[in-house]
């Protein structure tokens, strides 16, 4: 059925796609060109690189020692942060392979970590206002690139707030999933927990940081009790804006004593269709063009 | 009353608590069944379970509901709609005999179509568990299922594609750019289908108008769909939006579907609403369903069943509504359900086989996420196997990379590769259109023209020249 190869003309190289200039409208891989019906070499290799970076984001262990040092320096610069060195904890997922296959284990602290937090012996009469919890999640790259930048921006917001914020020691969790933050918050006796976690990496976004907020955290809460801010990174939702949104939610949650679907996000910077869960696709600056003005029509 | 299943191996007797337990222990290993705690405890137990399962009469599946009849409307659908006359030719077989029968020359395409309504999802799931990959391919290839709306899908030696022009902010020009790219690569005969980034009625309506206008302007023999919740599509129809197909993600238990926010009555209502619009030109299949192993477990609605059996039960839901398209989004949820390329490939073949056997126009979103142990080579393997098995359609997306859903699926290039190596064509109406529009000079041979087709060159003329990419383009030109 296939045509005979045409050997009467010399090979002209890869067939170009002149509509590639439409990439001004989309980050999608359009107009890649072709050799026969196949991807040109440079596009095939570019894809492999993007995939390799996303894979590395999933499998590179987070450098907890370096992160700890950076956080200690941050606490010297921002008085609102807790001065104790960060506490290093671990989930029940013993390694990365287990973590990927058993999300249930990633949601629970291991025994040693529970003992460590219980030994902290914080007065039950004096709860912390906020516990910051950092977990590697599915992208250590996201934490390495964005955690400290975001916390610095948040610390500035917290310091400028009219009410006092008493922060728990920062906790760092190896092989952690979102729900484990509630475990930590409960054991630390914190009114609020804000979890920073590496999101599932996309091919063009290997370093997205996710933020999850819970009021009155305790073991076993479901997703409906958490507010989420997604895609925190310089190319997505920049640190300062993310800190402002988080601060809005923190203030509201503390005042109304709720979080999750009951806590609607009505911060002024948000789009009209605000929702308790801020979607991953908030950076919608370009208002969609009217269909009638589309170039295909 | 549950029956216990036993199998004696030497001095050791294996016992399986009931049919659901036996099915779960017999299923090839995968992470979701491990997560659910229903997986075989050893490789030997799995092999023994498969031997025990092979001895089970098919008629047992009609007498032992895996999820109680009283509790689950999917079970009621399976039992109440069972066609005893169609079942008659295979009613005396065990699961093991059934495999032999399916593989035999006696089970022709016509014979398979005849017994289809007599096969329950559990029978299909059971026999798939004792089949090798080549068995799943061989039998699926014999099952011919066609469906039609503005073109005819599923014909012999055809492989169609869903053009999936997603954009992270639903930017209309961004979506149109991906539609153009896809059309110029011969993609889009199964459907032009968008996963909206902002999921509401107003947005769906806007996207529906965009696609309808494009389809009308270029007179494309295809259909469009916005993959939004069935209740949103119902509202769109009520408001007069140009809806071709109704979409819904479905699962294999009533509780799964409740967690998705619909029941069978909702689907029936939506089907009637879409039919009333009479927008099809060559057929009236107006439903589009997506499925995928793991969704029932993810919704905590699996009732102790293994994930592949749950998946097969979803096909009973699909079958009820004569869909144009069904596809399993096989590697989308992540490695906690299908861990690596091996598990994804096996699941894709199982899903395709079971659905085809049950008479569905089955396609597959051949895909993976970045935290799964899989890469493009695994996708090449599954695509090639499914295209060989007669898969109705796959996804087509620019460069395999979905920038909205953050996962990798098959590209326009990939579909052309499969068509070329296996000598497959697009839907006949669409194939004729590709030649008429000068996109392809030999559509059955998957030969694209080098020059920009005149109709589309005209569309591009109105655009401002853009820097950036054009420079890069020149380097590789």
XYZ file of C-alpha atoms in Angstrom:
774
model
C 0.000 0.000 0.000
C 2.919 2.314 0.657
C 4.264 4.380 -2.210
C 7.524 3.323 -3.760
C 10.404 5.461 -2.541
C 11.050 8.403 -4.827
C 14.707 8.192 -5.847
C 14.474 10.593 -8.750
C 15.185 13.645 -6.571
C 17.971 14.116 -4.037
C 16.895 14.169 -0.395
C 15.972 17.708 0.610
C 16.240 17.194 4.377
C 13.586 17.388 7.050
C 10.150 18.615 5.930
C 9.552 21.867 7.704
C 6.180 23.010 9.100
C 5.743 26.730 8.383
C 2.896 26.922 10.931
C 5.482 26.522 13.681
C 5.143 30.261 14.220
C 1.766 29.522 15.828
C 3.790 28.546 18.898
C 3.322 32.147 19.981
C -0.128 30.894 21.074
C 0.796 27.647 22.770
C 3.597 25.763 24.492
C 2.343 22.600 22.768
C 4.896 20.879 20.545
C 3.319 21.899 17.240
C 5.077 22.338 13.910
C 7.822 19.885 14.795
C 8.479 18.970 11.170
C 9.043 15.433 9.974
C 11.261 13.026 8.171
C 8.856 10.744 6.349
C 6.175 10.503 9.041
C 8.682 10.485 11.897
C 10.074 13.074 14.284
C 13.209 14.915 13.167
C 16.294 14.010 15.198
C 16.609 17.255 17.155
C 12.933 17.190 18.220
C 13.159 13.551 19.253
C 16.223 14.271 21.374
C 14.683 17.431 22.853
C 11.744 15.355 24.051
C 14.083 12.768 25.575
C 15.862 15.545 27.466
C 12.599 16.926 28.842
C 11.572 13.440 29.928
C 14.981 12.811 31.500
C 14.667 16.019 33.530
C 11.191 15.053 34.718
C 12.454 11.569 35.651
C 15.381 13.043 37.538
C 12.952 15.276 39.401
C 11.078 12.164 40.549
C 14.117 10.058 41.451
C 16.781 12.468 42.670
C 16.814 12.339 46.473
C 16.267 15.642 48.174
C 19.434 17.019 49.812
C 17.915 17.413 53.288
C 21.204 18.536 54.893
C 21.608 21.417 52.472
C 17.939 22.348 52.850
C 18.302 22.324 56.635
C 21.232 24.709 56.479
C 19.371 27.059 54.159
C 16.371 27.038 56.478
C 18.548 27.803 59.509
C 20.001 30.790 57.697
C 16.484 31.907 56.791
C 15.400 31.727 60.425
C 18.264 34.054 61.340
C 17.017 36.572 58.784
C 13.316 36.376 59.674
C 12.416 36.720 63.342
C 8.976 35.190 62.828
C 10.430 31.783 61.949
C 11.183 29.211 64.648
C 14.871 29.214 65.621
C 15.111 25.501 66.344
C 16.895 23.494 63.667
C 14.488 21.667 61.326
C 13.370 18.182 62.386
C 14.063 15.426 59.878
C 11.234 12.848 59.646
C 10.402 9.859 57.460
C 7.201 8.264 56.214
C 6.510 4.526 56.340
C 7.565 4.233 52.689
C 11.091 2.903 53.139
C 12.367 3.835 49.685
C 11.355 5.497 46.415
C 10.003 2.347 44.755
C 7.757 1.629 47.739
C 6.730 5.257 47.844
C 5.583 5.190 44.210
C 3.530 2.017 44.594
C 2.127 2.530 48.090
C 0.707 6.035 48.545
C -0.912 4.810 51.770
C 2.534 4.357 53.359
C 3.682 7.794 52.212
C 0.772 9.318 54.127
C 1.928 7.977 57.519
C 4.898 8.889 59.717
C 7.135 6.018 60.715
C 7.438 5.118 64.396
C 10.802 6.837 64.918
C 9.405 10.081 63.548
C 6.334 9.897 65.789
C 8.553 9.318 68.824
C 10.751 12.240 67.840
C 7.767 14.588 67.568
C 6.252 13.319 70.834
C 9.565 14.012 72.611
C 9.319 17.622 71.569
C 6.833 17.950 74.486
C 5.122 21.117 73.457
C 2.652 22.513 75.951
C -0.881 21.564 74.951
C -2.088 24.834 76.456
C 0.030 26.840 74.079
C -0.503 25.552 70.565
C 1.630 26.844 67.733
C -0.231 29.044 65.279
C 1.396 27.464 62.255
C 3.560 24.484 61.374
C 5.516 24.543 58.119
C 6.036 21.025 56.765
C 8.241 20.262 53.761
C 8.051 16.931 51.934
C 9.949 15.786 48.857
C 6.767 14.451 47.208
C 7.175 13.608 43.537
C 9.750 16.274 42.762
C 12.789 16.999 44.904
C 13.684 19.590 42.265
C 10.561 21.551 43.141
C 11.617 21.762 46.795
C 15.253 22.536 45.991
C 14.261 25.336 43.611
C 11.292 26.850 45.382
C 10.884 25.985 49.083
C 13.247 28.558 50.602
C 12.231 31.308 48.203
C 8.604 30.779 49.076
C 9.230 30.567 52.846
C 11.215 33.824 52.754
C 8.304 35.532 50.974
C 5.817 34.022 53.433
C 7.927 35.085 56.434
C 7.769 38.670 55.190
C 3.986 38.429 54.941
C 3.703 36.853 58.400
C 5.840 39.590 59.962
C 3.729 42.316 58.412
C 0.487 40.772 59.647
C -1.424 42.563 62.371
C -1.613 39.469 64.578
C 1.269 37.506 66.033
C 2.207 34.194 64.494
C 3.968 31.612 66.658
C 5.615 29.062 64.376
C 6.486 25.449 65.139
C 9.914 24.096 64.216
C 10.064 23.352 60.507
C 9.748 19.635 59.727
C 11.251 17.912 56.699
C 9.761 14.618 55.550
C 11.399 12.020 53.387
C 9.055 10.042 51.051
C 6.024 12.034 52.167
C 2.569 12.468 50.621
C 0.221 15.363 51.264
C -1.828 13.838 54.095
C 1.248 13.269 56.271
C 1.324 16.996 57.020
C -1.837 16.585 59.101
C -0.111 13.906 61.174
C 2.779 16.254 61.868
C 0.538 19.200 62.663
C -1.426 17.165 65.185
C 1.687 15.858 66.957
C 3.222 19.325 67.092
C -0.016 20.758 68.493
C -0.388 23.345 65.733
C -3.572 25.250 64.830
C -2.633 25.308 61.181
C -0.347 23.301 58.982
C 1.031 24.489 55.666
C 2.554 21.689 53.636
C 5.101 22.345 50.888
C 5.435 19.373 48.538
C 6.925 18.590 45.115
C 4.156 18.025 42.556
C 3.957 15.297 39.935
C 6.267 16.692 37.249
C 5.077 17.488 33.756
C 7.400 17.414 30.813
C 7.716 21.188 30.688
C 7.344 21.748 34.444
C 9.638 19.396 36.424
C 9.799 21.751 39.432
C 6.252 22.709 40.468
C 5.741 23.251 44.200
C 2.326 22.525 45.722
C 0.997 24.114 48.932
C -1.649 22.491 51.135
C -3.275 24.174 54.101
C -5.239 22.476 56.899
C -6.892 24.035 59.926
C -6.914 21.882 63.078
C -4.835 19.178 61.430
C -5.228 15.601 62.593
C -4.507 12.166 61.269
C -7.079 10.780 58.818
C -8.549 13.981 57.380
C -9.512 13.827 53.718
C -8.802 16.165 50.812
C -11.994 18.127 51.370
C -10.369 19.629 54.488
C -7.380 21.078 52.636
C -6.874 24.157 50.512
C -4.397 23.847 47.678
C -2.246 26.336 45.824
C -0.537 24.718 42.876
C 2.250 25.322 40.353
C 4.398 27.554 42.579
C 7.584 28.341 40.632
C 8.990 31.387 38.859
C 7.439 30.349 35.497
C 4.097 29.543 37.138
C 2.817 31.276 40.270
C 5.829 33.272 41.549
C 6.871 32.975 45.222
C 5.616 36.365 46.317
C 2.178 35.960 44.807
C 1.955 32.456 46.201
C 2.903 33.804 49.651
C 0.182 36.452 49.407
C -2.436 33.867 48.522
C -1.250 31.544 51.259
C -1.325 34.422 53.752
C -4.890 35.253 52.777
C -5.948 31.649 53.347
C -3.993 31.390 56.606
C -5.652 34.519 58.021
C -9.105 33.381 56.933
C -8.624 29.861 58.258
C -7.385 31.144 61.612
C -10.246 33.602 61.952
C -13.052 31.321 60.722
C -11.520 28.129 62.210
C -12.078 26.166 58.982
C -10.190 25.006 55.899
C -10.893 23.100 52.704
C -14.070 23.268 50.684
C -15.741 25.352 53.392
C -13.118 28.056 53.079
C -13.670 29.933 49.843
C -10.741 31.772 48.401
C -11.879 35.323 47.735
C -8.525 37.051 47.787
C -8.685 40.080 45.482
C -5.921 38.875 43.168
C -7.909 35.866 42.066
C -10.054 35.340 39.023
C -13.795 35.786 39.334
C -14.515 32.071 39.523
C -12.588 31.646 42.756
C -12.738 28.276 44.362
C -11.469 26.664 47.511
C -9.016 24.736 45.429
C -6.967 26.979 43.239
C -6.357 25.066 40.084
C -2.999 24.449 38.521
C -3.970 26.800 35.751
C -4.173 30.137 37.451
C -1.657 31.998 35.296
C -4.289 32.888 32.770
C -3.340 36.403 31.849
C -4.445 36.221 28.256
C -8.203 36.374 28.073
C -9.321 33.782 25.558
C -10.008 35.281 22.179
C -13.528 35.197 20.837
C -13.909 32.123 18.674
C -15.031 34.210 15.728
C -11.677 35.995 15.647
C -9.702 32.817 15.554
C -7.233 32.499 12.696
C -8.767 29.199 11.587
C -12.132 30.894 11.067
C -24.117 -17.643 49.481
C -20.465 -17.576 48.492
C -18.943 -20.689 47.127
C -15.371 -21.590 48.054
C -12.974 -22.517 45.259
C -10.227 -25.049 45.890
C -7.304 -26.414 43.929
C -4.998 -29.166 45.042
C -1.387 -29.120 43.983
C 0.493 -32.171 45.239
C -0.109 -32.304 48.981
C -1.063 -28.647 49.190
C -4.613 -27.368 48.814
C -5.161 -23.767 47.831
C -8.441 -22.240 48.897
C -10.068 -19.128 47.439
C -12.846 -17.577 49.495
C -15.153 -16.770 46.589
C -15.171 -15.981 42.882
C -13.937 -12.401 43.373
C -11.005 -13.691 45.427
C -10.172 -16.292 42.799
C -10.257 -13.680 40.016
C -8.020 -11.324 41.988
C -5.422 -14.000 42.809
C -5.403 -15.113 39.161
C -4.708 -11.688 37.721
C -1.214 -10.863 36.425
C 0.754 -8.858 39.011
C 0.244 -5.106 39.233
C 0.736 -2.471 41.870
C -2.940 -1.471 42.244
C -3.950 -4.958 43.332
C -1.042 -4.970 45.770
C -2.246 -1.628 47.131
C -5.767 -3.036 47.497
C -4.403 -6.148 49.238
C -6.078 -8.566 46.818
C -2.997 -9.674 44.861
C -1.734 -13.293 44.862
C 0.575 -13.900 47.814
C 3.086 -15.787 45.685
C 3.786 -16.528 42.054
C 2.713 -20.114 42.664
C -0.587 -18.999 44.143
C -1.219 -16.899 41.046
C -0.514 -19.799 38.694
C -2.700 -22.111 40.784
C -5.504 -19.534 40.839
C -5.341 -19.392 37.063
C -5.657 -23.186 36.908
C -8.593 -23.129 39.308
C -10.201 -20.328 37.342
C -9.857 -22.278 34.103
C -12.052 -24.997 35.661
C -14.890 -22.624 36.568
C -18.004 -22.985 34.352
C -18.996 -19.744 32.628
C -22.514 -20.232 33.997
C -21.154 -19.664 37.527
C -20.671 -16.013 36.632
C -24.415 -15.647 36.133
C -25.160 -17.106 39.577
C -22.474 -15.476 41.733
C -22.617 -11.681 41.638
C -19.256 -10.145 42.570
C -21.005 -7.108 44.009
C -24.488 -7.888 45.413
C -27.400 -7.314 43.047
C -29.311 -5.350 45.667
C -26.416 -2.959 46.312
C -25.189 -2.091 42.871
C -26.940 -0.913 39.725
C -24.030 -2.034 37.537
C -24.544 -5.602 38.766
C -28.277 -5.256 38.064
C -27.487 -3.974 34.568
C -25.171 -6.932 33.905
C -27.681 -9.538 35.131
C -30.865 -7.954 33.777
C -29.452 -7.265 30.304
C -27.851 -10.664 29.882
C -28.912 -12.281 26.608
C -29.471 -15.983 27.295
C -29.990 -16.838 23.621
C -26.682 -15.270 22.630
C -25.040 -17.112 25.532
C -26.391 -20.506 24.473
C -23.521 -21.521 22.134
C -20.952 -21.052 24.941
C -23.095 -21.808 27.987
C -21.571 -25.262 28.526
C -17.958 -24.035 28.564
C -15.556 -23.496 31.438
C -13.280 -20.451 31.448
C -10.474 -22.636 30.131
C -12.674 -24.038 27.332
C -13.802 -20.515 26.562
C -10.179 -19.500 25.872
C -9.798 -22.456 23.505
C -13.071 -21.606 21.799
C -12.136 -17.936 21.346
C -8.803 -18.861 19.793
C -10.312 -21.551 17.547
C -11.131 -21.017 13.903
C -14.732 -21.715 14.819
C -14.916 -18.358 16.603
C -15.068 -16.228 13.456
C -15.786 -12.506 13.499
C -19.437 -13.218 12.776
C -19.653 -15.836 15.545
C -17.997 -13.508 18.058
C -20.470 -10.746 17.211
C -23.308 -13.224 17.668
C -22.332 -14.334 21.194
C -21.200 -10.901 22.384
C -24.429 -10.010 24.209
C -24.226 -13.325 26.076
C -20.801 -12.565 27.520
C -20.690 -10.735 30.848
C -17.795 -8.448 31.848
C -16.744 -10.956 34.506
C -16.503 -13.757 31.928
C -14.389 -11.526 29.699
C -12.158 -10.506 32.613
C -11.805 -14.120 33.740
C -10.742 -15.488 30.392
C -8.331 -12.583 29.836
C -6.526 -13.566 33.048
C -5.570 -16.924 31.547
C -4.543 -15.495 28.173
C -1.118 -14.438 27.016
C -0.588 -11.137 25.264
C -0.684 -12.785 21.836
C -4.031 -14.426 22.706
C -5.469 -11.043 23.665
C -4.276 -9.600 20.354
C -5.457 -12.477 18.193
C -9.002 -12.591 19.571
C -9.430 -8.808 19.732
C -8.345 -8.625 16.106
C -11.204 -10.949 15.188
C -13.780 -8.784 16.982
C -15.140 -6.230 14.555
C -17.028 -3.339 16.084
C -18.075 -0.347 14.014
C -19.777 2.851 15.118
C -20.746 5.994 13.249
C -21.672 9.654 13.605
C -20.231 11.796 10.782
C -17.863 9.048 9.716
C -17.518 5.314 10.205
C -15.097 4.064 12.837
C -13.693 0.615 13.589
C -13.689 -0.836 10.073
C -11.151 -3.516 9.176
C -7.629 -2.150 8.499
C -8.441 1.285 9.939
C -6.878 3.183 12.842
C -8.459 6.467 13.861
C -7.251 9.220 16.189
C -8.727 11.611 18.673
C -7.174 15.011 18.031
C -6.551 16.308 21.571
C -5.632 20.016 21.343
C -5.494 20.793 25.069
C -4.168 24.109 26.370
C -3.434 25.018 30.037
C -5.569 28.159 29.899
C -7.999 27.120 27.139
C -6.624 29.896 24.967
C -8.687 29.763 21.760
C -5.769 30.504 19.463
C -3.587 28.015 21.309
C -6.228 25.327 20.866
C -6.776 26.242 17.216
C -3.018 26.051 16.616
C -2.968 22.470 17.897
C -6.087 21.585 15.861
C -4.405 22.886 12.724
C -1.228 20.945 13.489
C -3.259 17.774 13.985
C -5.356 18.136 10.843
C -2.226 18.740 8.780
C -0.862 15.472 10.183
C -4.017 13.594 9.215
C -5.355 13.371 12.782
C -8.869 13.806 14.139
C -11.201 11.284 12.542
C -12.340 9.666 15.825
C -13.123 13.049 17.341
C -11.651 16.472 17.968
C -11.857 16.344 21.760
C -10.722 18.932 24.286
C -10.094 18.425 28.000
C -11.027 21.897 29.239
C -8.721 23.588 31.750
C -11.634 25.547 33.188
C -14.493 23.130 33.640
C -17.862 24.852 33.504
C -20.805 25.250 31.144
C -19.791 28.633 29.747
C -16.316 27.393 28.897
C -17.595 24.155 27.363
C -20.006 26.148 25.209
C -17.245 28.429 23.976
C -15.043 25.464 23.061
C -17.954 23.647 21.379
C -18.610 26.657 19.167
C -14.950 26.931 18.205
C -14.795 23.286 17.100
C -18.180 23.339 15.390
C -17.167 26.409 13.401
C -13.896 24.789 12.317
C -15.635 21.524 11.342
C -18.238 23.412 9.309
C -15.824 25.842 7.689
C -13.560 23.097 6.374
C -16.381 20.601 5.928
C -14.564 17.948 7.968
C -16.295 14.565 8.250
C -15.679 14.252 11.986
C -17.255 15.147 15.340
C -16.273 17.258 18.322
C -16.453 16.792 22.068
C -15.649 18.776 25.186
C -14.684 16.288 27.869
C -16.698 17.830 30.663
C -19.082 16.290 33.187
C -22.235 14.751 31.712
C -24.422 17.198 33.634
C -22.497 20.116 32.121
C -23.073 18.734 28.635
C -26.781 18.375 29.405
C -26.887 22.053 30.320
C -24.982 22.927 27.150
C -27.605 21.079 25.112
C -30.429 22.843 26.944
C -28.803 26.168 26.140
C -28.569 25.305 22.434
C -24.816 24.658 22.184
C -23.623 22.550 19.214
C -23.047 19.240 21.029
C -22.035 16.257 18.899
C -21.032 13.771 21.600
C -21.742 13.415 25.321
C -18.643 12.566 27.363
C -18.329 10.859 30.725
C -15.663 8.989 32.693
C -17.217 5.769 33.916
C -16.310 2.991 36.360
C -17.403 -0.545 37.123
C -19.426 -0.080 40.299
C -22.336 2.118 41.289
C -20.215 3.656 44.054
C -17.442 4.570 41.589
C -19.948 6.263 39.333
C -21.530 8.049 42.303
C -18.101 9.415 43.146
C -17.984 10.698 39.553
C -21.356 12.336 40.174
C -23.714 10.411 37.908
C -25.786 7.236 37.631
C -27.250 5.218 34.761
C -30.353 7.397 34.609
C -28.181 10.470 34.071
C -26.462 8.807 31.111
C -29.807 7.761 29.614
C -31.105 11.304 29.889
C -27.972 12.725 28.264
C -28.075 10.178 25.456
C -31.689 11.090 24.655
C -30.851 14.792 24.708
C -27.930 14.323 22.291
C -29.991 12.093 19.992
C -32.701 14.753 19.833
C -30.236 17.151 18.191
C -29.871 14.790 15.200
C -26.414 16.074 14.337
C -24.984 12.807 13.030
C -24.917 12.326 9.274
C -23.987 8.650 8.855
C -24.854 7.272 12.295
C -26.372 7.901 15.712
C -23.726 6.827 18.214
C -23.569 9.910 20.436
C -21.701 8.805 23.561
C -17.987 8.955 24.395
C -16.747 7.133 27.510
C -13.368 7.000 29.154
C -12.268 4.316 31.585
C -9.075 3.102 33.203
C -7.900 0.500 35.691
C -7.581 1.875 39.217
C -10.476 4.334 39.241
C -12.666 2.142 41.470
C -9.866 1.634 43.982
C -9.054 5.327 43.841
C -12.691 6.090 44.714
C -12.594 3.415 47.441
C -15.443 1.701 45.604
C -13.866 -1.559 44.409
C -15.689 -3.933 46.812
C -12.554 -6.085 47.114
C -12.388 -6.796 43.372
C -9.165 -6.613 41.402
C -8.819 -3.540 39.243
C -9.069 -5.291 35.886
C -12.380 -6.953 36.789
C -13.708 -3.569 37.923
C -12.571 -2.112 34.614
C -14.375 -4.805 32.597
C -17.563 -4.065 34.530
C -17.343 -0.460 33.357
C -17.795 -1.797 29.825
C -21.260 -3.033 30.783
C -22.123 0.589 31.531
C -20.662 1.693 28.187
C -22.386 -1.083 26.221
C -25.792 0.027 27.474
C -25.509 3.348 25.638
C -24.178 2.345 22.169
C -21.189 4.694 22.249
C -19.281 6.062 19.271
C -16.043 5.814 21.252
C -14.719 4.195 24.413
C -11.126 4.391 25.502
C -9.048 3.256 28.401
C -6.674 5.965 29.593
C -4.315 3.210 30.519
C -1.301 4.811 32.189
C -2.822 8.066 33.360
C -3.433 7.636 37.069
C 0.087 6.622 37.969
C 2.411 3.896 39.216
C 0.336 3.068 42.291
C -2.042 1.276 39.867
C 0.182 0.292 36.950
C 3.802 0.506 37.945
C 5.848 0.226 34.785
C 5.812 -0.284 31.033
C 5.222 -4.021 31.452
C 2.104 -3.488 33.587
C 0.789 -0.683 31.374
C 1.211 -2.757 28.212
C -0.510 -5.786 29.724
C -3.396 -3.661 31.031
C -3.852 -1.910 27.684
C -4.143 -5.246 25.892
C -6.537 -6.669 28.520
C -8.809 -3.621 28.391
C -8.898 -3.583 24.608
C -9.619 -7.312 24.440
C -12.407 -7.298 27.039
C -14.136 -4.274 25.537
C -13.989 -5.617 21.994
C -15.294 -8.995 23.133
C -18.222 -7.202 24.778
C -18.906 -5.376 21.511
C -17.479 -1.925 22.195
C -15.695 0.428 19.757
C -12.568 0.409 21.889
C -9.627 2.763 21.674
C -6.750 3.416 24.014
C -4.990 6.450 25.381
C -1.533 4.877 25.210
C 0.045 6.943 27.944
C 2.208 7.312 31.042
C 3.118 9.816 33.703
C 6.639 10.835 34.615
C 6.628 8.997 37.925
C 5.860 5.677 36.227
C 8.692 3.387 35.146
C 7.920 3.888 31.483
C 9.119 5.818 28.468
C 8.424 6.357 24.777
C 9.759 2.912 23.878
C 7.068 1.319 26.044
C 4.473 3.461 24.298
C 5.840 2.421 20.900
C 5.464 -1.202 21.949
C 1.885 -0.838 23.192
C 0.842 1.260 20.194
C 2.225 -1.332 17.801
C 0.556 -4.192 19.664
C -2.810 -2.435 19.869
C -2.759 -1.361 16.236
C -2.040 -5.007 15.374
C -4.953 -6.046 17.582
C -7.315 -3.823 15.618
C -7.641 -1.017 18.150
C -10.262 1.475 16.932
C -8.444 4.672 17.822
C -5.603 6.236 19.770
C -4.875 9.793 20.886
C -3.121 12.340 18.719
C -1.390 15.205 20.467
C 1.426 17.537 19.403
C 4.748 15.877 20.131
C 3.207 13.370 22.634
C 3.285 16.013 25.374
C -0.028 17.111 26.922
C 0.803 20.513 28.378
C -2.506 20.719 30.248
C -2.781 17.267 31.833
C 0.993 16.819 32.323
C 1.351 13.350 30.894
C 2.608 11.791 27.679
C 0.385 10.106 25.121
C 0.691 9.215 21.433
C 1.518 11.951 18.936
C 0.268 12.684 15.422
C 3.573 11.251 14.190
C 3.025 8.064 16.214
C -0.370 7.407 14.609
C 1.100 7.881 11.130
C 3.881 5.456 12.011
C 1.336 2.794 13.052
C -0.767 3.360 9.942
C 2.288 3.068 7.728
C 3.926 -0.031 9.213
C 0.646 -1.937 9.360
C -0.977 -0.557 6.205
C -3.904 1.002 8.066
C -6.079 3.879 6.937
C -8.142 6.546 8.659
C -11.952 6.403 8.609
C -12.930 6.252 4.915
C -14.884 9.544 4.904
C -12.011 11.335 6.617
C -9.439 9.728 4.362
C -11.241 11.096 1.315
C -11.280 14.533 2.953
C -7.502 14.421 3.576
C -6.924 13.883 -0.133
C -9.495 16.473 -1.168
C -7.812 19.077 1.063
C -4.361 18.197 -0.357
C -3.103 17.201 3.093
C -2.193 13.735 1.855
C -1.590 12.438 -1.609
C -1.842 8.808 -0.551
C -3.827 8.609 2.640
C -3.790 4.786 2.860
C 0.018 4.886 2.589
C 0.215 7.704 5.123
C 2.053 10.010 2.686
C 1.762 13.665 3.657
C 2.225 16.376 1.049
C 5.243 18.620 1.484
C 3.500 21.871 0.580
C 1.109 23.675 2.910
C -2.438 22.825 1.713
C -4.026 25.864 0.009
C -7.074 26.150 2.290
C -4.886 26.349 5.370
C -2.210 28.515 3.793
C -4.988 31.056 3.352
C -5.876 30.869 7.073
C -2.293 31.517 8.061
C -1.896 34.548 5.828
C -3.819 36.761 8.232
C -1.362 36.043 11.041
C 1.380 38.457 12.047
C 4.847 37.021 11.424
C 6.374 36.030 14.730
C 10.055 36.165 15.599
C 11.586 33.699 18.079
C 10.595 30.321 16.818
C 10.839 31.276 13.151
C 14.571 31.854 13.520
C 14.987 28.473 15.086
C 12.819 27.022 12.375
C 15.155 28.353 9.713
C 18.072 26.524 11.299
C 16.345 23.216 10.999
C 14.513 23.905 7.773
